[in-house]
mmCIF file of C-alpha atoms in Angstrom:
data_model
loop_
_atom_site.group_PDB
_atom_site.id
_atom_site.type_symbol
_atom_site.label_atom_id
_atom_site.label_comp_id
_atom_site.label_asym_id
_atom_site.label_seq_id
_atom_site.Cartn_x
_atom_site.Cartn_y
_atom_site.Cartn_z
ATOM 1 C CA UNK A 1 -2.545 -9.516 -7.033
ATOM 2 C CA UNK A 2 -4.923 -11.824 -4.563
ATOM 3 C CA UNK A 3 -1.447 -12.966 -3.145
ATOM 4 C CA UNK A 4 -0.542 -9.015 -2.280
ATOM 5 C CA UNK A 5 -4.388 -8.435 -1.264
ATOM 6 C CA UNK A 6 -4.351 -11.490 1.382
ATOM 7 C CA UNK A 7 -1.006 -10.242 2.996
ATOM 8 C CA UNK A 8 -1.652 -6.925 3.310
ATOM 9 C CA UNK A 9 -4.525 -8.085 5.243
ATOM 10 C CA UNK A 10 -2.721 -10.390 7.498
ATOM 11 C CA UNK A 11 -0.030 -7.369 8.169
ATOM 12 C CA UNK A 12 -2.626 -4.948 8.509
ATOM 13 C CA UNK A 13 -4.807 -7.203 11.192
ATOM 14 C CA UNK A 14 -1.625 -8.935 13.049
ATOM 15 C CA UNK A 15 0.960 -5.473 13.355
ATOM 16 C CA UNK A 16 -0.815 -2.692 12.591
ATOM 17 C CA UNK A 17 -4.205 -3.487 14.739
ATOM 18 C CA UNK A 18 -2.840 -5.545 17.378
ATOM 19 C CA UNK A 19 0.164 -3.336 17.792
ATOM 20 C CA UNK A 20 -1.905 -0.034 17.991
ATOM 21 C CA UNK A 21 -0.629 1.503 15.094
ATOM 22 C CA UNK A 22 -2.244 4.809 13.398
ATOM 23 C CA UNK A 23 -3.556 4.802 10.396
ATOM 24 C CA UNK A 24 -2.929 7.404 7.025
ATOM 25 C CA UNK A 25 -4.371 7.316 3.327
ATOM 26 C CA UNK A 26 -8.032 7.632 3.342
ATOM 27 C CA UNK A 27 -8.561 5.869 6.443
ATOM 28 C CA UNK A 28 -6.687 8.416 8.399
ATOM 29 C CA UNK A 29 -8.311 11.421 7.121
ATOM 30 C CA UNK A 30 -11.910 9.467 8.001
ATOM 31 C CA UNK A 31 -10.808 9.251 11.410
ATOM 32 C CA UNK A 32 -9.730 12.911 11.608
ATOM 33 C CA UNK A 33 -13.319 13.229 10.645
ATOM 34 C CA UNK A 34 -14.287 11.358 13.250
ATOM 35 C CA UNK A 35 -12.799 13.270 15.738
ATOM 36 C CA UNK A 36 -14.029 16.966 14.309
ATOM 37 C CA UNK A 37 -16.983 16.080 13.050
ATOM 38 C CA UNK A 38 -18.173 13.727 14.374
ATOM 39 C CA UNK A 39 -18.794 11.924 10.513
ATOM 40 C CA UNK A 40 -18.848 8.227 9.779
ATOM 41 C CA UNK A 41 -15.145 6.797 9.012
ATOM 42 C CA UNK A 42 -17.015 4.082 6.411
ATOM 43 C CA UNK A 43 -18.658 6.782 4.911
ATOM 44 C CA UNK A 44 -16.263 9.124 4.688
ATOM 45 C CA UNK A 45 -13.755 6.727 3.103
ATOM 46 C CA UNK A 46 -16.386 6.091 0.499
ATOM 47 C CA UNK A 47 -17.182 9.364 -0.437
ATOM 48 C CA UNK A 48 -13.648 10.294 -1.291
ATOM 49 C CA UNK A 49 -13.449 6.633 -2.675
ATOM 50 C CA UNK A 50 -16.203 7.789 -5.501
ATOM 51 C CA UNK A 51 -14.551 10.365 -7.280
ATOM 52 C CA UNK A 52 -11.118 8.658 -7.211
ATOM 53 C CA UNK A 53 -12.911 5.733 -8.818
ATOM 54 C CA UNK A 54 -14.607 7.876 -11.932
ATOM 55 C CA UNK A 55 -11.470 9.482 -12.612
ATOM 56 C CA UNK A 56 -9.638 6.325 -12.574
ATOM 57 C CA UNK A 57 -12.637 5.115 -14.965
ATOM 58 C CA UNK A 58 -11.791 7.436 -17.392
ATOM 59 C CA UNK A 59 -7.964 7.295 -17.363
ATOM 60 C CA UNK A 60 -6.996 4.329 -16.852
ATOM 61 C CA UNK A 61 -9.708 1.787 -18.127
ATOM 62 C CA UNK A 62 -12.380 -0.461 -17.369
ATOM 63 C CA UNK A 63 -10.116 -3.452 -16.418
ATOM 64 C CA UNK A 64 -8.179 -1.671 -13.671
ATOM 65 C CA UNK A 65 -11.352 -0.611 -12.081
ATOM 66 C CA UNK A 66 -12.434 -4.110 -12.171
ATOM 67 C CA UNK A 67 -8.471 -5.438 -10.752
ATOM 68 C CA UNK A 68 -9.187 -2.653 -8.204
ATOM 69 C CA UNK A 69 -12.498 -3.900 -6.903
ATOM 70 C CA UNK A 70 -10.789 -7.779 -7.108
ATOM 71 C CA UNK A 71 -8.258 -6.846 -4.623
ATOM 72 C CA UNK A 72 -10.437 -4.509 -2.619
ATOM 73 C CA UNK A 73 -12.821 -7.389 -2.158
ATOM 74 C CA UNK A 74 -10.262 -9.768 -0.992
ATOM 75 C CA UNK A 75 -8.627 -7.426 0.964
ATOM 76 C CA UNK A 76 -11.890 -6.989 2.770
ATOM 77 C CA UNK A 77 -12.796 -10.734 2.960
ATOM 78 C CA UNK A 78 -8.887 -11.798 4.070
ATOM 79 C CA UNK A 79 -8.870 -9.108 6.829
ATOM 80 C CA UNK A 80 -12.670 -10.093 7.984
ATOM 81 C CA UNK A 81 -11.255 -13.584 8.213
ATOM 82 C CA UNK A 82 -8.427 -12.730 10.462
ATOM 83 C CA UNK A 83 -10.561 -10.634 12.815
ATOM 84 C CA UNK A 84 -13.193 -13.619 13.143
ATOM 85 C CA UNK A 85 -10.622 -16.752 13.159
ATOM 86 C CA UNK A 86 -7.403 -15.659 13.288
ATOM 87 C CA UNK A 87 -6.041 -17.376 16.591
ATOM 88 C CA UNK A 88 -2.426 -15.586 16.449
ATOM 89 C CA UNK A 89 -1.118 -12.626 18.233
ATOM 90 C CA UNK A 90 1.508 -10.378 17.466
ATOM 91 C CA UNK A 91 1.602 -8.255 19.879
ATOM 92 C CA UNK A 92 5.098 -6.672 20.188
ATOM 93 C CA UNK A 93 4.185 -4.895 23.517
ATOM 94 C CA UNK A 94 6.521 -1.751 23.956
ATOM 95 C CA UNK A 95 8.685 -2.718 20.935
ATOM 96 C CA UNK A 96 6.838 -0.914 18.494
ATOM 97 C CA UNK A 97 10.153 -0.251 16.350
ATOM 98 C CA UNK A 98 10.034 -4.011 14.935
ATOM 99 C CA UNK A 99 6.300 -3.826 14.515
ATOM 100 C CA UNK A 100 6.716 -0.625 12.244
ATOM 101 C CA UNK A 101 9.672 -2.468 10.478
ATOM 102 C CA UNK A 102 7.981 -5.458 10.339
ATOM 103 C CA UNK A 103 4.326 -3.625 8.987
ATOM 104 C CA UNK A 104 6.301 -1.451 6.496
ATOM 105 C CA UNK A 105 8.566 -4.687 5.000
ATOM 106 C CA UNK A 106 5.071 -6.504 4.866
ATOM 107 C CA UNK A 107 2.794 -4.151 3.759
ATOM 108 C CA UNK A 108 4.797 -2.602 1.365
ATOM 109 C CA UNK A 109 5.165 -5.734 -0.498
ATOM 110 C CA UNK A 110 1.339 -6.624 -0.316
ATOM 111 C CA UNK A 111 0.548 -3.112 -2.044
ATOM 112 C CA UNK A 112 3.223 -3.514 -4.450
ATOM 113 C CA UNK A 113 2.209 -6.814 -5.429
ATOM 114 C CA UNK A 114 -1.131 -5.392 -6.138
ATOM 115 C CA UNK A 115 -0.182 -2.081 -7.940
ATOM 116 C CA UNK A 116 2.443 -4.310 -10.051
ATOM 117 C CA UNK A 117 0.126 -6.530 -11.503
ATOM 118 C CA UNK A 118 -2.211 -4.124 -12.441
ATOM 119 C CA UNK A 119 -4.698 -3.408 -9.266
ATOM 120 C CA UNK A 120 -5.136 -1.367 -6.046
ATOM 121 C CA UNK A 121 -6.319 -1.770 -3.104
ATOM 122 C CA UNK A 122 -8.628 1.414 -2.299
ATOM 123 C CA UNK A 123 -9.221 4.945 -3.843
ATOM 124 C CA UNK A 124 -6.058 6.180 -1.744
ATOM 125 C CA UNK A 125 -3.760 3.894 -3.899
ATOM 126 C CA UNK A 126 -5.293 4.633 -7.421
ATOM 127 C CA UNK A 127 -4.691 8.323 -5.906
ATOM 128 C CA UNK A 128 -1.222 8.082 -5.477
ATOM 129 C CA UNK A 129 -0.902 6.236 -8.854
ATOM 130 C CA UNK A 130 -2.063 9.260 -10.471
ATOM 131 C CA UNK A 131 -0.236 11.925 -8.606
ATOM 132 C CA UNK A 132 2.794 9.637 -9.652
ATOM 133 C CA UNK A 133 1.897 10.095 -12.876
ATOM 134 C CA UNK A 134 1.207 13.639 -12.884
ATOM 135 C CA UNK A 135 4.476 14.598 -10.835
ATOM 136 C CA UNK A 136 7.249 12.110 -12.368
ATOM 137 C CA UNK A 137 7.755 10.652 -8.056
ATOM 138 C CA UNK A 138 7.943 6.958 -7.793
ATOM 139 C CA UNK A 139 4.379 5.994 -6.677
ATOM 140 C CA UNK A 140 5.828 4.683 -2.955
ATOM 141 C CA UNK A 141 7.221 8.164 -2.245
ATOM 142 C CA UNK A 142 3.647 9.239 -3.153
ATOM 143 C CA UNK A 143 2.451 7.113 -0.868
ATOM 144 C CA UNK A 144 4.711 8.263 1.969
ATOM 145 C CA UNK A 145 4.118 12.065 1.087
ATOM 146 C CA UNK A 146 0.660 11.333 0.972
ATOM 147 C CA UNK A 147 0.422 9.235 4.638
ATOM 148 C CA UNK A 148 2.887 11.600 6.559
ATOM 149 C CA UNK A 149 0.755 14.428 5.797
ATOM 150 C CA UNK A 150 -2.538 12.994 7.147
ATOM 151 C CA UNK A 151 -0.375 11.635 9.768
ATOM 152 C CA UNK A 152 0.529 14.993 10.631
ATOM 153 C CA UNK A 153 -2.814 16.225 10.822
ATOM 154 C CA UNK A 154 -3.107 13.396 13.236
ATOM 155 C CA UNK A 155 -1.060 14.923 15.809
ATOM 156 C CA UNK A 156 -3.761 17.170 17.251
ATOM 157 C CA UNK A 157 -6.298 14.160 17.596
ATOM 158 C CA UNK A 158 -3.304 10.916 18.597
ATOM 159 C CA UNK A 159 -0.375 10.438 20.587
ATOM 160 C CA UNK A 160 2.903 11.445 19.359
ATOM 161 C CA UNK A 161 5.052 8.320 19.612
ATOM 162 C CA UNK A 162 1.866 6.547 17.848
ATOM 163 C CA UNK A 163 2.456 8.739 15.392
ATOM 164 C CA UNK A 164 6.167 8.883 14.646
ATOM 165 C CA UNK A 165 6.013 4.747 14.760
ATOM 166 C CA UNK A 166 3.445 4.834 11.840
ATOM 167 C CA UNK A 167 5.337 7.005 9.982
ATOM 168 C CA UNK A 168 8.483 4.807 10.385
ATOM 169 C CA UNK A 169 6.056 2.403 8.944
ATOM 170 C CA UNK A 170 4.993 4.089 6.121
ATOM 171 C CA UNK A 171 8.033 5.272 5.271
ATOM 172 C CA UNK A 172 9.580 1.932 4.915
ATOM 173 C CA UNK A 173 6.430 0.629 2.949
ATOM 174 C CA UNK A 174 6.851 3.226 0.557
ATOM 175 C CA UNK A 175 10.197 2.093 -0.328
ATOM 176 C CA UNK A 176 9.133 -1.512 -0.798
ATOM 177 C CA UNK A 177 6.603 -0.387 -3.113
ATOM 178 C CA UNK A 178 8.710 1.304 -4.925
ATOM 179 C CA UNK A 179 10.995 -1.884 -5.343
ATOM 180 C CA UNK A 180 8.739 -3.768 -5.390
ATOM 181 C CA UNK A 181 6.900 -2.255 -8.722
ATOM 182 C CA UNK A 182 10.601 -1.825 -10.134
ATOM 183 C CA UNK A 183 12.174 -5.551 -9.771
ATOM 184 C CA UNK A 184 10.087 -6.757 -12.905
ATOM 185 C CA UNK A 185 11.137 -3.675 -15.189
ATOM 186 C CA UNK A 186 14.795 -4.080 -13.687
ATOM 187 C CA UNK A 187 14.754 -7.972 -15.148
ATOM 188 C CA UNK A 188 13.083 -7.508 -18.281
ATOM 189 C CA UNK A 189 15.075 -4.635 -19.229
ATOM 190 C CA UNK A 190 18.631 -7.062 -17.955
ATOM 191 C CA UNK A 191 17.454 -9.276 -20.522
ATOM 192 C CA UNK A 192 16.188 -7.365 -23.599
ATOM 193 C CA UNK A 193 19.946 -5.733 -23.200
ATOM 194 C CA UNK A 194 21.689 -9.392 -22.806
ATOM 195 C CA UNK A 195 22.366 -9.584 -26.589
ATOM 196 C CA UNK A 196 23.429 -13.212 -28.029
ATOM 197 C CA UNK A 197 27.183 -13.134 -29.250
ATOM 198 C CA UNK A 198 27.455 -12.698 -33.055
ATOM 199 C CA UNK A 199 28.690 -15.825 -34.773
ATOM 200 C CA UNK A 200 32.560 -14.645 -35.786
ATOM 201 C CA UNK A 201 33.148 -13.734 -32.294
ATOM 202 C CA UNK A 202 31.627 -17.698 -30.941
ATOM 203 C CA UNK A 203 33.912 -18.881 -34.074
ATOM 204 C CA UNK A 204 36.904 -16.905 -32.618
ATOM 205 C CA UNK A 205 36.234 -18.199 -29.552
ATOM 206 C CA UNK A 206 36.435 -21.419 -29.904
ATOM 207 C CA UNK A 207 39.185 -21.172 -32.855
#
């Protein structure tokens, strides 16, 4: 869970920021705030933070809140970190393609990481965990449903290639998640099925 925390951080300081790439969840929808009303993006994300967390409270325990604030607080610390020290630059220039490859591979796997071993990484995340739950979708097409609709709202506020790049991203994110939380059901269940041979047929075998 720290592991996913840290490099979703990196991704999100070294692609997304230095690469110019939008933003969706509950970030976007602060900065659509931004832009109408004039409101506070930190504020806004934590007043639809608030409720997401109480509901998760009640539904889903006391130790995933406490996971939750783990990885939100190293998420925060990693990504500080990176904007202070951080002496690399990935700046991909006019190739944004590989940086939304590159941000969805990465990102996606830092989120799953986190939501696999029992965490998330903001009120956005514990959202689309729900909704999963509620609608039967895999929680990374959630998350893409989810980020291409703020994205969308986007449009009238960012630029349109900006736009279709971070949903590229997204979209491929989504997908790792969804691996991502699936590869340790996928093995476990392999190997509850991988029966041993019964003892006439080893007999037979070697008869």
């Amino acid at each position: 869970m720290l592991l996913g925390s840290i490099l979703l951080a990196v991704s999100y300081y070294h692609i997304n920021f230095q690469n110019n790439l939008v933003e969706g969840g509950f970030v976007g929808l602060a900065l659509i705030g931004k832009y109408t009303l004039d409101w506070s993006p930190a504020l806004t994300v934590l007043m639809l933070d608030i409720p997401v967390f109480i509901v998760a409270w009640f539904l889903s325990g006391r130790q995933f809140i406490l996971n939750t604030a783990i990885a939100t607080g190293t998420f925060s610390l990693a990504y500080e970190l990176c904007e202070r020290f951080s002496p690399i630059v990935l700046n991909f220039g006019s190739n944004l393609f590989l940086a939304a490859v590159l941000s969805g591979l990465l990102t996606g796997l830092g989120a799953g990481l986190v939501l696999r071993f029992g965490g998330a990484t903001g009120g956005d995340d514990i959202l689309a965990l729900m909704l999963s739950r509620v609608s039967k979708l895999s929680v990374g097409t959630v998350f893409i449903l989810f980020d291409v609709a703020v994205l969308l709202l986007s449009l009238f506020f960012l630029p349109l290639m900006d736009i279709l790049y971070t949903i590229l991203a997204v979209s491929i994110a989504g997908q790792v998640i969804t691996w991502t939380m699936q590869a340790g059901t996928a093995r476990r269940a392999h190997t509850s099925s991988a029966k041993p041979a019964p003892a006439t047929a080893v007999r037979h075998q070697h008869g």
